[in-house]
Amino acid sequence: MAKKALAVVSFGTTYPEARRAIEILERRLAQAMPDYDFYRAFTSQMVIRKIEREEGIVIPNPAELMEQLRAQGYEEVVCQSLHVIPGIEYEKMCRQIRQAAGTMCVHIGKPMLYSHEDYIETCKALLAEMPELKADEAFVYMGHGTEHMVNAAYSQAENTFRYLDAERVYVGTVEGFPELDYICKRLKAHNVRKVWLAPFMIVAGDHAQNDLAGDEPDSWKSQLEAAGYETEICMRGMGEFEKIGALFEAHCLNA
């Protein structure tokens, strides 16, 4: 019988408690693919190095994992991405996998947001986890952002919320457009008093803990409070949500 492996690939995080969201998704995917041996890889070399240095845990990048699987005699590998968008990290993952796969038959699962239907399902999943907003409240998500052209995904996500009649749900980014100044304009236009803040990320790691909810004056929480808004933090990575897990599982099975 042919040896088959499931490789679940994420950006990774150096926050052990935030890694729970990745582990929830990994367990779900492993259960959905019982005939495949489970393996993990991270795409961030910085995260990989820090985890090895501080925790003594060695996690391979996609290329290293493919080389290991090839050496162990695997013939088929399903690689499921846990990235949010098909951006720089996803493309790097695909490139590393294809270059290192050799003669193995490799299938790559899509990231969270790829098709129009993915946006609909993602936004529905997030709406199901939100509190019921009062007339003077808004819900603000912080995404990572990217120089890649797929950065437009964040604006599409926000417009999908509007399509689903969620007028006061906004999506900004740390490293791209829309930034916090865009969010502030939307809050002012809708006479918002209280802002709920949450990461539009698989894990509630460094960006969520510091850029979103940190006590430093440049965090989104601090800037919004300085502008007179009441804030409340929802510190959960999207990977913890049941319906987001179902979306990744569907992508994996489709691969």
XYZ file of C-alpha atoms in Angstrom:
255
model
C 0.000 0.000 0.000
C 1.274 3.469 -0.923
C 2.519 5.643 1.930
C 0.424 8.826 2.192
C 1.015 11.946 4.301
C -0.996 15.002 5.321
C 1.176 18.099 5.754
C -0.598 20.995 7.488
C 1.326 24.194 6.794
C 0.840 27.492 8.618
C 2.814 30.696 9.088
C 3.321 29.717 12.716
C 3.497 31.719 15.941
C 6.009 32.106 18.760
C 3.187 32.396 21.318
C 2.597 28.878 22.722
C -0.927 29.756 23.923
C -1.842 31.114 20.485
C -0.651 27.872 18.873
C -3.843 26.295 20.202
C -5.735 27.598 17.149
C -3.289 25.817 14.827
C -3.541 22.626 16.864
C -7.359 22.684 16.718
C -7.217 22.855 12.923
C -4.482 20.223 12.698
C -6.502 17.755 14.773
C -9.593 18.357 12.673
C -7.742 17.826 9.405
C -5.956 14.726 10.692
C -9.310 13.240 11.727
C -10.766 14.046 8.306
C -7.858 12.227 6.590
C -7.439 9.042 8.667
C -5.519 7.183 5.951
C -2.799 9.868 5.870
C 0.055 10.243 8.367
C -0.005 13.746 9.899
C 2.907 16.211 9.743
C 3.307 19.927 10.571
C 5.342 22.666 8.867
C 5.660 26.445 9.362
C 6.543 28.924 6.620
C 8.082 31.620 8.851
C 11.777 30.915 9.321
C 11.936 33.559 12.064
C 9.202 31.754 14.011
C 10.885 28.375 13.437
C 14.231 29.661 14.751
C 12.725 31.318 17.836
C 10.715 28.232 18.814
C 13.819 26.040 18.494
C 15.911 28.518 20.492
C 13.391 29.140 23.293
C 11.426 25.866 23.450
C 13.782 23.291 21.957
C 11.114 22.269 19.432
C 12.239 21.734 15.833
C 9.566 22.472 13.230
C 10.481 22.091 9.539
C 9.650 24.504 6.777
C 7.726 23.080 3.793
C 10.849 22.268 1.764
C 12.498 20.457 4.674
C 9.334 18.491 5.369
C 9.019 17.429 1.717
C 12.606 16.211 1.764
C 11.923 14.215 4.942
C 8.784 12.635 3.485
C 10.529 11.778 0.250
C 13.366 10.125 2.198
C 10.814 8.116 4.199
C 9.282 6.699 1.023
C 5.996 8.604 0.877
C 4.351 8.546 -2.529
C 1.417 10.928 -2.020
C 1.224 14.106 0.083
C -1.734 16.405 0.684
C -0.481 19.815 1.827
C -3.150 21.968 3.449
C -2.380 25.641 3.901
C -3.613 27.426 7.034
C -2.888 30.846 5.558
C -5.635 33.474 5.378
C -4.943 34.657 1.827
C -3.001 33.375 -1.211
C -0.247 35.928 -0.672
C 3.526 35.925 -0.252
C 3.673 33.163 2.382
C 1.246 30.925 0.492
C 3.175 31.360 -2.767
C 6.460 30.668 -0.944
C 4.924 27.503 0.487
C 3.759 26.308 -2.943
C 7.156 27.018 -4.477
C 9.064 25.180 -1.754
C 6.751 22.189 -1.888
C 6.932 21.800 -5.671
C 10.699 22.223 -5.792
C 11.318 19.651 -3.036
C 8.589 17.108 -3.839
C 10.585 15.137 -6.368
C 8.517 12.253 -7.725
C 5.915 12.364 -4.931
C 2.340 13.102 -5.973
C 1.481 16.357 -4.182
C -1.894 18.094 -3.773
C -2.089 21.604 -2.249
C -5.212 22.827 -0.433
C -6.313 26.443 -0.849
C -5.976 29.040 1.952
C -8.978 30.389 3.839
C -9.924 33.115 1.349
C -9.649 31.987 -2.256
C -13.043 31.835 -3.970
C -16.032 34.159 -3.676
C -17.787 31.411 -1.726
C -14.892 31.347 0.757
C -15.518 35.010 1.611
C -19.217 34.346 2.153
C -18.559 31.313 4.361
C -15.799 33.068 6.325
C -17.864 36.166 7.047
C -20.882 34.076 8.027
C -18.656 32.065 10.368
C -17.297 35.216 12.009
C -20.723 36.828 12.325
C -21.890 33.745 14.198
C -19.132 34.333 16.787
C -19.738 38.077 17.275
C -21.756 39.678 20.061
C -24.981 41.374 19.041
C -23.966 44.966 18.347
C -25.906 47.893 19.762
C -26.673 50.892 17.556
C -23.560 52.765 18.715
C -21.145 49.809 18.571
C -18.866 48.475 15.832
C -16.739 45.370 15.375
C -13.226 45.913 13.980
C -10.941 43.178 12.679
C -7.189 43.564 12.328
C -5.671 41.634 9.423
C -1.971 41.340 8.701
C -1.808 43.091 5.332
C 0.748 42.524 2.597
C 2.622 44.182 -0.255
C 1.205 41.461 -2.495
C -1.636 42.471 -4.805
C -3.935 40.060 -2.966
C -4.039 42.624 -0.133
C -7.364 43.612 -1.748
C -8.767 40.527 -0.003
C -9.229 42.554 3.184
C -11.410 45.121 1.444
C -13.376 42.311 -0.192
C -13.900 40.737 3.228
C -15.311 43.984 4.598
C -17.587 44.406 1.607
C -18.760 40.835 2.098
C -19.807 41.750 5.640
C -21.833 44.610 4.165
C -23.349 42.253 1.612
C -24.461 40.163 4.598
C -26.081 43.288 6.149
C -23.354 43.784 8.760
C -22.854 47.520 8.202
C -20.676 48.189 11.264
C -18.085 45.441 10.822
C -14.769 46.740 9.495
C -11.520 45.089 8.418
C -8.189 46.923 8.618
C -4.575 45.795 8.420
C -1.262 46.307 10.194
C 0.909 46.316 7.064
C -1.330 47.411 4.202
C -4.531 49.222 3.274
C -6.996 49.754 4.911
C -5.126 51.119 7.936
C -6.510 52.397 11.239
C -7.191 55.888 9.861
C -9.694 54.349 7.438
C -11.353 52.527 10.330
C -11.578 55.754 12.338
C -13.334 57.510 9.458
C -15.911 54.725 9.307
C -16.446 54.855 13.076
C -16.962 58.614 13.004
C -19.378 58.402 10.069
C -21.545 55.923 12.004
C -21.390 57.747 15.376
C -19.816 54.748 17.087
C -19.178 54.868 20.856
C -17.795 51.377 21.567
C -15.449 49.288 19.430
C -14.968 45.538 19.682
C -11.497 44.507 18.472
C -10.449 41.098 17.169
C -7.669 39.581 15.019
C -8.518 38.681 11.420
C -5.807 36.048 11.725
C -5.676 32.301 12.306
C -3.882 32.779 15.631
C -4.034 35.509 18.269
C -0.251 35.872 18.287
C 2.192 38.779 18.262
C 0.136 41.196 16.158
C -3.019 40.511 18.158
C -1.311 40.738 21.545
C 0.713 43.867 20.781
C -0.387 45.796 17.664
C -4.081 45.237 18.341
C -4.520 45.003 22.107
C -1.216 46.106 23.633
C -0.828 48.868 26.210
C 1.714 50.772 24.131
C 0.392 54.103 22.761
C 0.606 52.952 19.115
C -1.641 49.885 19.494
C -5.100 50.076 17.924
C -6.688 49.746 21.363
C -4.667 52.631 22.780
C -5.213 54.874 19.763
C -8.958 54.279 19.749
C -9.235 54.896 23.476
C -7.208 58.096 23.092
C -9.737 59.163 20.452
C -12.557 58.684 22.968
C -13.861 55.220 22.093
C -14.622 52.496 24.594
C -12.940 49.239 23.527
C -13.367 45.552 24.238
C -11.003 42.824 23.010
C -12.013 39.442 21.581
C -8.672 37.633 21.779
C -9.359 34.515 19.732
C -7.683 33.416 16.539
C -10.033 32.480 13.700
C -8.605 28.973 13.745
C -10.522 28.340 16.967
C -13.910 28.731 15.275
C -15.804 25.603 14.269
C -17.024 26.923 10.915
C -13.571 28.191 9.927
C -12.321 24.685 10.647
C -15.044 23.305 8.399
C -13.896 25.606 5.589
C -10.286 24.415 5.847
C -11.462 20.816 6.006
C -13.436 21.303 2.781
C -10.360 22.788 1.096
C -8.272 19.858 2.247
C -10.718 17.260 1.002
C -11.089 19.109 -2.308
C -7.321 19.006 -2.758
